[in-house]
Amino acid sequence: MRAVETVLRRHAEDGDRPLVEVTAEDGTAVVHSYREITRAARALGDRLDLGPRHRVGILCGDTAEAVVAELALLALRVTGCPVPPGASARTAAALLADVSAVLADTRGLALLAAWADRHVLPEGCPVVPVDLAALTDAAPGAYRVPDDDRDWICKILPASAGSDGRVGIRAHAVGAHLDALRAELPAGAFARCAVTVPLGALAHQVAATPMALADGGCLLLPPRGIPATALTDWTATVRPTALAVTPPAATALIGAARTARREGRPVPAALFGTPGVPLLWCGTEVPHPLLRECEGLGLPVYAGYGLAGNTGAVSWNTPAARRSGTVGRPLSHVRAEIGPDGELLVGGAGLAVSLSPDDPADGWLHTGVRAAIDADGFVHLVRPDPARRTGEPLTPEIGRLLYSLVRSLRADCVVAFDGTADGSLDQLAAGARANGAGHIVGHVPDAHRAADTRARLTAAGLAPWAEVRHAGLHDLGRAPAPVDLALLDCRPDLTLPALTALEGRMRPGTIVLALGSAPTGPYLDRVRDGADYLSMPLPVGAGVEVSIRLTPAAAHHPAPRPVPGPATPTPQSSGE
């Protein structure tokens, strides 16, 4: 954290240096300087008046107020417990179980109101509103950075996505992590860091936000609820130097780059408003086919592997040392070994403090991931079945359609089957998150694809809005009901059996989408006969058959006819 605090000492009173730039929904930009943000943090810290051993919850969206809250706790040497984006009431309650106060912006206050009967906060826990304008007006003076360099648990984060477990992140571990990253990057790489991964996510808590501060840089906040399909329109106006890439973002970049090339425009200028490509970085949750396609379009993405238990990144492909298909070399503060059973073991200065008595105490973080380290030190994550089928990237047009339908329908229940196109569930879940309501259930027969899909959703902060079931065709009859929107993204011979299995869960008005080349003669005969559906082809992407259910579901439905070809896999479980 020394690099961050050095910059704060130097620039806290700089009224001309931007720290946060917020793009409003109408496209206008509001810039908040280092002086404005740090003075508001000073005012907030004075209101808290807490000792260093206290823990304080942070319930903020992607707002300037979230940065104010972080800096206020940093100056107080108080442990922050940020609630990650999309967290459930149960997860929030586990993270906030022993806090002395909670800092909340407008979004956080709305969440607490919605959770009023869920006992999320400890009894008597005060909620302190974080309002930048009010705090700036009340600022008593300049921000104060403590002179001491003591170590303390600066953050408590979830041990893993969706779990109730917690880990403590030490300030010196964050410092070691930042030093290792900065040693591998050009100076000023994070001078303008676009926030495409939520501020409350691990990637921003221990990497992107501190890196931007250490570079004396600026955090670029997008319009609220911006879909991935509109990402490149925004990045072209804000001119970022660093950008986190998620699967939906990679798909959007690929589509925009193809369009720019067809139109004869330079790709960097079209996508980022700059003559060169910014630092594009990601975790392993972005499928390698997408990364390879980005590479072919002149958009190199630096993949890595990160864990909360290791204060963020374990390994990373860097501009100077990069190997496609790997997650890079371990960072300088990390020790990595392969255990006797092939498990990746991690140690070193970046290890977090386990808050669970059940974790192994042998000095290693047991990742639970099989891996190999090659002769040059690059880490290869090992898949159980490397010959399995890989999904095709979702086209931007289909992505926009799925997102728009969920938004416009305000769908409470969406059921998807198979998920052949990587990213379809991501777009559906993004629509539910933007609505603030709804549940996406994906039935994926292949266990490894189901696991990959869960990882992508977690990386994008979408896991709370989508459930991925390792489940086969016959399980569709147990899908939630009533279904508002059904997506059939599967083999052509499975579309009609899938439709038949789902019909008992439908209501009049349910919309069914069959993607690409999936619809076959029997399927089209069923939905176009005029009895139960109103149906038509839609020339989007490779083609979509859109059908609207007209009649109520019958009391009993025949079982799907036998399907020729390979048998449908039997599901092992509904979650991993």
Coordinates of C-alpha atoms in Angstrom, one line a residue:
M1 CA 0.0 0.0 0.0
R2 CA 3.0 2.3 0.2
A3 CA 2.7 3.2 -3.5
V4 CA -0.9 4.2 -3.0
E5 CA -0.2 6.3 0.0
T6 CA 2.8 8.0 -1.6
V7 CA 0.5 9.2 -4.4
L8 CA -2.1 10.3 -1.9
R9 CA 0.4 12.3 0.1
R10 CA 1.6 14.0 -3.1
H11 CA -1.7 14.6 -4.8
A12 CA -4.5 14.7 -2.2
E13 CA -4.9 18.5 -2.5
D14 CA -4.6 18.5 -6.3
G15 CA -7.8 20.1 -7.6
D16 CA -6.9 19.7 -11.2
R17 CA -6.0 15.9 -11.2
P18 CA -9.0 13.7 -11.9
L19 CA -9.6 10.7 -9.6
V20 CA -13.0 9.6 -10.7
E21 CA -14.8 10.3 -14.0
V22 CA -18.4 9.3 -14.1
T23 CA -20.3 9.0 -17.4
A24 CA -24.0 9.8 -17.0
E25 CA -26.7 8.0 -18.9
D26 CA -27.0 11.0 -21.3
G27 CA -23.2 10.7 -22.1
T28 CA -22.0 13.7 -20.2
A29 CA -19.0 13.2 -18.0
V30 CA -18.7 14.4 -14.3
V31 CA -15.1 14.6 -13.1
H32 CA -14.2 14.5 -9.4
S33 CA -10.7 15.6 -8.5
Y34 CA -8.2 14.1 -6.0
R35 CA -8.9 17.1 -3.7
E36 CA -12.7 16.6 -3.8
I37 CA -12.6 12.8 -3.2
T38 CA -10.0 12.9 -0.5
R39 CA -11.6 15.7 1.4
A40 CA -14.9 13.9 1.3
A41 CA -13.1 10.8 2.7
R42 CA -11.6 12.9 5.5
A43 CA -15.1 14.2 6.4
L44 CA -16.5 10.6 6.3
G45 CA -13.7 9.3 8.5
D46 CA -14.3 12.0 11.1
R47 CA -18.0 11.0 11.3
L48 CA -17.0 7.4 12.0
D49 CA -14.6 8.1 14.8
L50 CA -13.7 4.4 15.1
G51 CA -10.5 2.7 16.4
P52 CA -8.3 0.6 14.2
R53 CA -9.6 -2.8 15.4
H54 CA -13.2 -2.1 14.1
R55 CA -14.6 -3.5 11.0
V56 CA -16.9 -1.5 8.7
G57 CA -19.1 -2.7 5.9
I58 CA -19.2 -1.0 2.5
L59 CA -22.4 -1.3 0.5
C60 CA -21.8 0.8 -2.6
G61 CA -22.3 0.6 -6.3
D62 CA -19.9 1.7 -9.0
T63 CA -19.9 5.3 -7.8
A64 CA -17.5 8.0 -6.6
E65 CA -18.9 7.3 -3.1
A66 CA -17.4 3.8 -3.2
V67 CA -14.0 5.4 -3.6
V68 CA -14.6 7.9 -0.8
A69 CA -15.6 5.0 1.5
E70 CA -12.4 3.1 0.6
L71 CA -10.1 6.0 1.2
A72 CA -11.8 6.9 4.5
L73 CA -11.1 3.5 5.9
L74 CA -7.6 3.5 4.6
A75 CA -6.8 6.6 6.5
L76 CA -8.3 5.2 9.7
R77 CA -6.5 1.9 9.4
V78 CA -10.0 0.3 9.8
T79 CA -10.9 -3.1 8.2
G80 CA -13.3 -2.7 5.3
C81 CA -15.9 -5.4 4.4
P82 CA -17.1 -4.6 0.9
V83 CA -20.2 -6.5 -0.1
P84 CA -19.6 -7.7 -3.7
P85 CA -21.9 -6.8 -6.5
G86 CA -25.0 -8.9 -6.8
A87 CA -24.5 -10.5 -3.4
S88 CA -27.5 -12.2 -1.8
A89 CA -28.9 -11.1 1.5
R90 CA -27.3 -14.3 3.0
T91 CA -23.9 -13.5 1.7
A92 CA -24.1 -9.9 2.8
A93 CA -25.2 -11.0 6.3
A94 CA -22.1 -13.3 6.5
L95 CA -19.7 -10.6 5.5
L96 CA -21.3 -8.0 7.8
A97 CA -21.8 -10.3 10.8
D98 CA -19.3 -8.4 13.1
V99 CA -19.1 -4.9 11.7
S100 CA -19.4 -1.8 13.8
A101 CA -21.0 0.3 11.1
V102 CA -22.0 0.2 7.4
L103 CA -21.2 2.8 4.8
A104 CA -23.9 2.9 2.0
D105 CA -24.5 5.1 -1.0
T106 CA -27.9 5.5 -2.7
R107 CA -27.8 1.9 -4.1
G108 CA -26.7 0.5 -0.8
L109 CA -29.5 2.2 1.1
A110 CA -32.0 0.8 -1.4
L111 CA -30.6 -2.7 -0.9
L112 CA -30.8 -2.4 2.9
A113 CA -34.4 -1.3 2.6
A114 CA -35.2 -4.3 0.4
W115 CA -33.5 -6.6 2.9
A116 CA -35.2 -5.0 5.9
D117 CA -36.7 -8.3 7.1
R118 CA -33.6 -10.4 6.4
H119 CA -31.5 -9.4 9.4
V120 CA -28.5 -8.6 7.3
L121 CA -27.0 -6.2 9.8
P122 CA -25.9 -6.9 13.4
E123 CA -28.4 -5.6 15.9
G124 CA -28.0 -1.9 16.5
C125 CA -25.5 -1.5 13.7
P126 CA -25.6 2.1 12.4
V127 CA -25.8 2.9 8.7
V128 CA -23.8 5.9 7.6
P129 CA -24.9 7.4 4.3
V130 CA -22.1 8.3 1.8
D131 CA -23.1 11.3 -0.2
L132 CA -20.2 13.0 -2.0
A133 CA -21.7 16.4 -2.3
A134 CA -22.7 16.6 1.3
L135 CA -19.4 15.3 2.5
T136 CA -17.5 17.8 0.3
D137 CA -19.5 20.7 1.7
A138 CA -18.7 19.5 5.3
A139 CA -15.0 18.7 4.7
P140 CA -12.9 20.0 7.7
G141 CA -9.6 20.0 5.8
A142 CA -7.1 18.0 3.9
Y143 CA -6.9 14.2 3.8
R144 CA -4.5 12.7 6.3
V145 CA -2.4 9.7 5.5
P146 CA -0.9 8.0 8.6
D147 CA 2.9 8.0 8.9
D148 CA 3.1 4.4 10.2
D149 CA 3.7 1.4 8.0
R150 CA 2.1 -1.2 10.3
D151 CA 0.4 -4.2 8.8
W152 CA -3.3 -4.8 9.4
I153 CA -6.2 -6.7 7.8
C154 CA -7.4 -3.9 5.5
K155 CA -10.2 -5.9 3.9
I156 CA -12.4 -9.0 4.5
L157 CA -13.6 -10.6 1.3
P158 CA -15.6 -13.8 0.4
A159 CA -13.4 -16.9 0.3
S160 CA -15.1 -17.8 -3.0
A161 CA -18.0 -16.7 -5.1
G162 CA -21.4 -17.4 -3.5
S163 CA -19.9 -18.8 -0.3
D164 CA -20.3 -17.7 3.3
G165 CA -16.6 -18.1 4.0
R166 CA -14.3 -15.1 4.5
V167 CA -10.6 -14.3 4.1
G168 CA -8.7 -11.4 5.6
I169 CA -6.5 -9.4 3.2
R170 CA -3.4 -7.8 4.8
A171 CA -2.2 -4.4 3.8
H172 CA 1.4 -5.6 3.3
A173 CA 0.1 -8.5 1.1
V174 CA -1.8 -5.9 -1.1
G175 CA 1.5 -3.9 -1.2
A176 CA 3.5 -7.0 -2.3
H177 CA 0.8 -7.7 -4.9
L178 CA 0.9 -4.2 -6.3
D179 CA 4.7 -4.1 -6.4
A180 CA 4.8 -7.3 -8.4
L181 CA 2.2 -6.1 -10.9
R182 CA 3.8 -2.7 -11.3
A183 CA 7.2 -4.2 -11.9
E184 CA 5.7 -6.0 -15.0
L185 CA 3.9 -3.1 -16.5
P186 CA 4.8 0.1 -18.3
A187 CA 4.6 3.3 -16.2
G188 CA 1.1 4.8 -16.2
A189 CA -0.6 1.6 -17.5
F190 CA -3.6 2.3 -15.2
A191 CA -3.6 6.1 -15.7
R192 CA -7.2 5.8 -17.0
C193 CA -8.7 2.6 -15.8
A194 CA -12.1 1.8 -17.2
V195 CA -14.4 0.1 -14.6
T196 CA -15.8 -2.8 -16.6
V197 CA -15.6 -5.1 -13.6
P198 CA -17.6 -3.8 -10.6
L199 CA -15.6 -1.8 -8.0
G200 CA -16.8 -4.3 -5.3
A201 CA -15.3 -7.3 -7.1
L202 CA -12.0 -8.9 -6.1
A203 CA -10.2 -7.6 -9.3
H204 CA -10.9 -4.0 -8.3
Q205 CA -10.5 -4.4 -4.6
V206 CA -6.9 -5.7 -4.7
A207 CA -5.7 -4.7 -8.2
A208 CA -7.3 -2.2 -10.5
T209 CA -8.4 0.5 -8.1
P210 CA -5.1 0.4 -6.1
M211 CA -3.1 0.3 -9.4
A212 CA -5.0 3.4 -10.7
L213 CA -4.2 5.2 -7.5
A214 CA -0.6 4.1 -7.5
D215 CA -0.3 5.5 -11.0
G216 CA -1.8 8.8 -9.9
G217 CA -4.6 7.9 -12.3
C218 CA -8.3 8.1 -12.8
L219 CA -11.1 5.6 -12.5
L220 CA -13.6 5.8 -15.4
L221 CA -17.1 4.8 -14.3
P222 CA -19.6 3.8 -17.1
P223 CA -23.3 4.8 -17.3
R224 CA -25.4 2.8 -14.9
G225 CA -26.6 -0.5 -16.3
I226 CA -24.6 -0.2 -19.5
P227 CA -24.9 -3.6 -21.5
A228 CA -21.8 -5.3 -22.8
T229 CA -23.0 -4.6 -26.3
A230 CA -22.6 -0.9 -25.7
L231 CA -19.2 -1.2 -24.1
T232 CA -17.2 -0.1 -27.1
D233 CA -19.3 3.0 -27.7
W234 CA -18.4 4.1 -24.2
T235 CA -14.7 3.1 -24.3
A236 CA -14.2 5.1 -27.5
T237 CA -15.3 8.3 -25.7
V238 CA -13.3 7.8 -22.5
R239 CA -10.0 6.7 -24.0
P240 CA -8.9 4.2 -21.4
T241 CA -5.3 3.0 -20.8
A242 CA -6.5 -0.2 -19.0
L243 CA -9.6 -2.3 -19.4
A244 CA -10.7 -5.6 -17.7
V245 CA -12.1 -8.1 -20.2
T246 CA -15.0 -10.4 -19.3
P247 CA -16.6 -12.9 -21.7
P248 CA -19.4 -10.4 -22.7
A249 CA -16.8 -7.7 -23.1
A250 CA -14.6 -9.9 -25.2
T251 CA -17.6 -10.7 -27.5
A252 CA -18.4 -7.0 -27.8
L253 CA -14.8 -6.1 -28.6
I254 CA -14.7 -8.9 -31.3
G255 CA -17.9 -7.6 -32.9
A256 CA -16.8 -4.0 -32.9
A257 CA -13.3 -4.8 -34.2
R258 CA -14.8 -6.8 -37.1
T259 CA -17.1 -4.0 -38.0
A260 CA -14.2 -1.4 -37.9
R261 CA -12.1 -3.6 -40.2
R262 CA -14.9 -4.0 -42.7
E263 CA -15.4 -0.2 -42.7
G264 CA -11.7 0.4 -43.1
R265 CA -11.3 2.2 -39.8
P266 CA -8.3 1.6 -37.4
V267 CA -9.4 -0.8 -34.7
P268 CA -7.8 1.0 -31.7
A269 CA -9.4 4.4 -32.6
A270 CA -12.8 2.8 -33.3
L271 CA -12.9 0.8 -30.0
F272 CA -10.9 3.0 -27.6
G273 CA -10.5 6.4 -29.2
T274 CA -6.7 6.0 -29.0
P275 CA -3.9 5.3 -31.5
G276 CA -2.9 2.2 -29.6
V277 CA -4.6 -0.6 -27.8
P278 CA -4.9 -0.2 -24.0
L279 CA -3.8 -2.8 -21.5
L280 CA -6.5 -5.6 -21.8
W281 CA -6.4 -8.0 -18.9
C282 CA -8.6 -10.8 -17.6
G283 CA -8.8 -13.9 -15.4
T284 CA -9.0 -17.4 -16.7
E285 CA -12.8 -17.3 -16.8
V286 CA -12.7 -15.9 -20.4
P287 CA -12.6 -18.9 -22.7
H288 CA -9.5 -19.4 -24.8
P289 CA -11.3 -19.4 -28.1
L290 CA -12.4 -15.8 -27.4
L291 CA -8.9 -14.8 -26.3
R292 CA -7.5 -16.3 -29.5
E293 CA -10.0 -14.4 -31.6
C294 CA -9.2 -11.1 -29.9
E295 CA -5.5 -11.8 -30.6
G296 CA -6.2 -12.3 -34.3
L297 CA -7.9 -8.9 -34.4
G298 CA -4.9 -7.2 -32.8
L299 CA -6.4 -7.1 -29.3
P300 CA -3.9 -9.0 -27.1
V301 CA -5.5 -9.9 -23.8
Y302 CA -3.2 -10.7 -20.9
A303 CA -4.8 -13.6 -19.1
G304 CA -4.1 -14.5 -15.5
Y305 CA -5.3 -16.6 -12.6
G306 CA -6.5 -15.0 -9.4
L307 CA -7.8 -16.0 -6.0
A308 CA -9.0 -14.2 -3.0
G309 CA -6.9 -16.5 -0.9
N310 CA -3.8 -15.1 -2.5
T311 CA -4.8 -11.4 -2.5
G312 CA -5.7 -11.5 -6.2
A313 CA -3.4 -12.7 -9.0
V314 CA -1.3 -15.8 -8.6
S315 CA 0.1 -15.7 -12.2
W316 CA -0.3 -13.4 -15.2
N317 CA 0.7 -13.1 -18.8
T318 CA 2.4 -9.8 -19.1
P319 CA 3.4 -7.6 -22.1
A320 CA 7.0 -8.8 -21.8
A321 CA 6.3 -12.5 -21.1
R322 CA 3.2 -14.0 -22.6
R323 CA 2.2 -17.5 -23.7
S324 CA -1.2 -18.1 -25.3
G325 CA -3.2 -20.9 -23.7
T326 CA -1.6 -20.4 -20.3
V327 CA -2.4 -18.1 -17.3
G328 CA 1.2 -16.8 -17.3
R329 CA 4.1 -17.0 -14.9
P330 CA 3.7 -16.7 -11.1
L331 CA 4.2 -13.1 -10.0
S332 CA 7.4 -12.3 -8.1
H333 CA 5.8 -12.5 -4.6
V334 CA 4.2 -15.9 -5.3
R335 CA 5.5 -19.4 -4.8
A336 CA 3.8 -22.0 -6.9
E337 CA 4.2 -25.7 -6.8
I338 CA 2.4 -28.7 -8.2
G339 CA 1.3 -31.2 -5.4
P340 CA 1.6 -35.0 -5.6
D341 CA -2.0 -35.2 -7.0
G342 CA -1.4 -32.5 -9.6
E343 CA -3.0 -29.7 -7.5
L344 CA -1.7 -26.2 -7.8
L345 CA -0.3 -25.0 -4.5
V346 CA 0.3 -21.4 -3.8
G347 CA 2.4 -19.7 -1.1
G348 CA 4.4 -16.5 -0.5
A349 CA 3.9 -12.9 0.7
G350 CA 0.5 -12.6 -0.9
L351 CA -1.4 -15.2 1.1
A352 CA -4.5 -14.0 2.8
V353 CA -5.4 -14.7 6.4
S354 CA -7.8 -17.6 6.7
L355 CA -10.8 -16.8 8.9
S356 CA -11.9 -20.4 8.8
P357 CA -10.5 -23.0 11.3
D358 CA -11.1 -25.7 8.7
D359 CA -8.5 -24.6 6.2
P360 CA -5.2 -26.5 5.9
A361 CA -2.4 -25.0 8.0
D362 CA 0.6 -26.2 6.0
G363 CA 1.6 -22.8 4.7
W364 CA 0.1 -23.4 1.3
L365 CA -3.1 -22.3 -0.3
H366 CA -4.7 -25.4 -1.7
T367 CA -6.4 -24.1 -4.9
G368 CA -8.3 -27.3 -5.7
V369 CA -7.2 -26.8 -9.4
R370 CA -5.2 -29.3 -11.4
A371 CA -2.3 -27.6 -13.2
A372 CA 1.1 -28.0 -14.8
I373 CA 4.1 -25.6 -14.8
D374 CA 6.2 -25.8 -18.0
A375 CA 10.0 -25.5 -18.3
D376 CA 9.7 -21.7 -18.8
G377 CA 7.6 -21.3 -15.7
F378 CA 4.2 -20.7 -17.4
V379 CA 1.2 -22.2 -15.6
H380 CA -1.2 -24.4 -17.6
L381 CA -4.6 -25.1 -16.0
V382 CA -5.5 -28.8 -16.7
R383 CA -9.0 -29.6 -17.9
P384 CA -10.2 -33.1 -17.2
D385 CA -11.3 -33.6 -20.8
P386 CA -9.3 -31.4 -23.2
A387 CA -11.0 -33.0 -26.2
R388 CA -14.5 -31.8 -25.2
R389 CA -16.5 -29.6 -27.5
T390 CA -15.9 -25.9 -27.1
G391 CA -18.7 -23.4 -27.5
E392 CA -18.8 -20.8 -30.2
P393 CA -18.7 -17.1 -29.3
L394 CA -22.1 -15.5 -29.1
T395 CA -22.6 -12.9 -31.8
P396 CA -23.2 -9.3 -30.7
E397 CA -26.5 -9.2 -32.5
I398 CA -27.9 -12.3 -30.6
G399 CA -26.4 -10.9 -27.4
R400 CA -28.3 -7.6 -27.8
L401 CA -31.5 -9.6 -28.6
L402 CA -31.2 -11.7 -25.4
Y403 CA -30.4 -8.8 -23.2
S404 CA -33.1 -6.6 -24.7
L405 CA -35.8 -9.2 -24.3
V406 CA -35.0 -9.8 -20.6
R407 CA -35.1 -6.1 -20.0
S408 CA -38.3 -5.3 -21.9
L409 CA -40.2 -8.4 -20.6
R410 CA -38.9 -7.8 -17.0
A411 CA -38.8 -11.5 -17.0
D412 CA -39.0 -13.2 -13.7
C413 CA -38.1 -16.7 -14.9
V414 CA -35.9 -17.5 -17.9
V415 CA -34.9 -21.1 -18.8
A416 CA -32.1 -21.9 -21.2
F417 CA -31.2 -25.4 -22.5
D418 CA -27.7 -26.5 -23.6
G419 CA -25.9 -23.2 -24.0
T420 CA -23.9 -24.1 -27.2
A421 CA -23.0 -20.4 -27.7
D422 CA -20.6 -19.2 -25.0
G423 CA -22.1 -16.0 -23.5
S424 CA -25.9 -16.6 -23.9
L425 CA -26.4 -17.0 -20.2
D426 CA -24.2 -14.1 -19.5
Q427 CA -26.4 -11.8 -21.6
L428 CA -29.6 -13.1 -20.0
A429 CA -28.2 -12.7 -16.5
A430 CA -27.0 -9.1 -17.3
G431 CA -30.5 -8.2 -18.3
A432 CA -31.9 -9.6 -15.0
R433 CA -29.2 -7.7 -13.0
A434 CA -30.1 -4.5 -14.9
N435 CA -33.8 -5.0 -14.0
G436 CA -32.9 -5.7 -10.4
A437 CA -35.1 -8.8 -10.5
G438 CA -35.4 -12.1 -12.3
H439 CA -33.8 -15.5 -12.2
I440 CA -32.0 -17.3 -15.1
V441 CA -31.8 -21.1 -15.0
G442 CA -29.4 -22.8 -17.5
H443 CA -29.6 -26.6 -18.1
V444 CA -26.2 -27.7 -19.4
P445 CA -25.7 -31.4 -20.0
D446 CA -21.9 -31.3 -20.2
A447 CA -20.4 -31.0 -16.7
H448 CA -17.2 -29.2 -17.8
R449 CA -19.2 -26.6 -19.9
A450 CA -21.5 -26.1 -16.9
A451 CA -18.4 -25.4 -14.7
D452 CA -16.9 -23.0 -17.3
T453 CA -20.2 -21.2 -17.5
R454 CA -20.4 -20.8 -13.8
A455 CA -16.9 -19.4 -13.7
R456 CA -17.7 -16.8 -16.5
L457 CA -20.8 -15.7 -14.6
T458 CA -18.9 -15.3 -11.4
A459 CA -16.1 -13.3 -13.1
A460 CA -18.6 -10.9 -14.5
G461 CA -20.5 -10.5 -11.2
L462 CA -23.6 -12.2 -12.6
A463 CA -23.6 -15.4 -10.5
P464 CA -26.4 -14.2 -8.2
W465 CA -28.7 -13.8 -11.1
A466 CA -28.2 -17.1 -12.8
E467 CA -28.2 -20.8 -11.8
V468 CA -26.3 -23.2 -13.9
R469 CA -27.5 -26.8 -13.6
H470 CA -25.6 -29.8 -14.8
A471 CA -28.8 -31.3 -16.1
G472 CA -30.1 -33.2 -19.2
L473 CA -33.1 -32.9 -21.4
H474 CA -35.5 -34.8 -19.1
D475 CA -34.8 -32.4 -16.3
L476 CA -36.5 -29.5 -18.2
G477 CA -39.8 -30.8 -16.9
R478 CA -38.7 -29.8 -13.4
A479 CA -37.6 -26.2 -14.5
P480 CA -39.1 -23.3 -12.5
A481 CA -42.6 -22.2 -13.6
P482 CA -44.1 -20.2 -15.1
V483 CA -41.4 -19.6 -17.7
D484 CA -41.5 -16.1 -19.2
L485 CA -38.7 -16.7 -21.7
A486 CA -37.1 -20.0 -23.0
L487 CA -33.9 -20.2 -24.9
L488 CA -33.2 -23.4 -26.9
D489 CA -29.5 -23.2 -27.9
C490 CA -28.8 -26.9 -28.6
R491 CA -28.4 -29.6 -31.3
P492 CA -31.0 -29.5 -34.0
D493 CA -32.4 -32.9 -33.1
L494 CA -33.0 -31.8 -29.5
T495 CA -35.0 -28.6 -30.2
L496 CA -38.4 -30.3 -30.4
P497 CA -37.9 -32.7 -27.5
A498 CA -36.7 -29.7 -25.4
L499 CA -39.7 -27.6 -26.4
T500 CA -42.1 -30.5 -25.5
A501 CA -40.4 -31.0 -22.1
L502 CA -40.8 -27.3 -21.3
E503 CA -44.4 -26.8 -22.5
G504 CA -45.8 -27.9 -19.1
R505 CA -43.8 -25.0 -17.5
M506 CA -45.1 -22.3 -19.9
R507 CA -47.9 -19.9 -19.8
P508 CA -49.8 -18.0 -22.5
G509 CA -47.3 -15.3 -23.6
T510 CA -44.1 -17.3 -23.0
I511 CA -41.6 -16.4 -25.6
V512 CA -39.4 -19.3 -27.0
L513 CA -36.2 -18.6 -29.0
A514 CA -34.5 -21.3 -31.0
L515 CA -31.0 -20.1 -32.1
G516 CA -29.1 -20.5 -35.3
S517 CA -29.4 -23.7 -37.3
A518 CA -31.0 -25.5 -34.4
P519 CA -34.7 -25.4 -35.7
T520 CA -35.5 -28.4 -37.8
G521 CA -38.5 -29.4 -39.9
P522 CA -40.5 -31.1 -37.1
Y523 CA -39.8 -28.2 -34.7
L524 CA -40.9 -25.6 -37.2
D525 CA -44.0 -27.7 -38.0
R526 CA -44.9 -27.7 -34.3
V527 CA -44.5 -23.9 -33.7
R528 CA -45.8 -22.7 -37.0
D529 CA -49.0 -24.8 -37.2
G530 CA -51.0 -21.9 -35.6
A531 CA -52.6 -24.0 -32.9
D532 CA -50.4 -23.3 -29.9
Y533 CA -47.8 -20.7 -31.0
L534 CA -47.4 -17.6 -33.1
S535 CA -44.0 -18.0 -34.7
M536 CA -41.7 -16.3 -37.2
P537 CA -38.0 -16.3 -38.2
L538 CA -35.9 -13.4 -37.2
P539 CA -32.9 -12.5 -39.4
V540 CA -30.5 -11.8 -36.4
G541 CA -27.0 -13.4 -36.3
A542 CA -27.3 -16.9 -37.9
G543 CA -31.0 -16.8 -37.5
V544 CA -33.6 -17.1 -34.7
E545 CA -37.0 -18.7 -34.6
V546 CA -39.2 -16.6 -32.3
S547 CA -42.3 -18.3 -31.0
I548 CA -45.0 -17.0 -28.6
R549 CA -47.1 -19.5 -26.7
L550 CA -50.8 -18.8 -27.2
T551 CA -52.5 -21.6 -25.2
P552 CA -52.3 -22.7 -21.5
A553 CA -50.2 -25.7 -20.8
A554 CA -52.1 -29.0 -20.9
A555 CA -52.5 -30.9 -17.7
H556 CA -50.5 -33.8 -19.0
H557 CA -47.8 -33.9 -21.7
P558 CA -46.4 -36.9 -23.5
A559 CA -42.7 -37.7 -22.8
P560 CA -40.4 -36.5 -25.5
R561 CA -40.0 -38.9 -28.4
P562 CA -36.7 -40.9 -28.5
V563 CA -33.8 -38.9 -29.8
P564 CA -31.6 -40.4 -32.4
G565 CA -27.8 -40.2 -32.0
P566 CA -25.8 -40.0 -28.8
A567 CA -27.7 -40.4 -25.5
T568 CA -28.3 -37.3 -23.4
P569 CA -25.9 -37.4 -20.5
T570 CA -27.3 -38.2 -17.1
P571 CA -26.9 -35.2 -14.7
Q572 CA -24.7 -35.6 -11.7
S573 CA -25.9 -32.7 -9.7
S574 CA -27.5 -29.3 -10.0
G575 CA -24.4 -27.5 -8.9
E576 CA -20.7 -27.9 -8.4

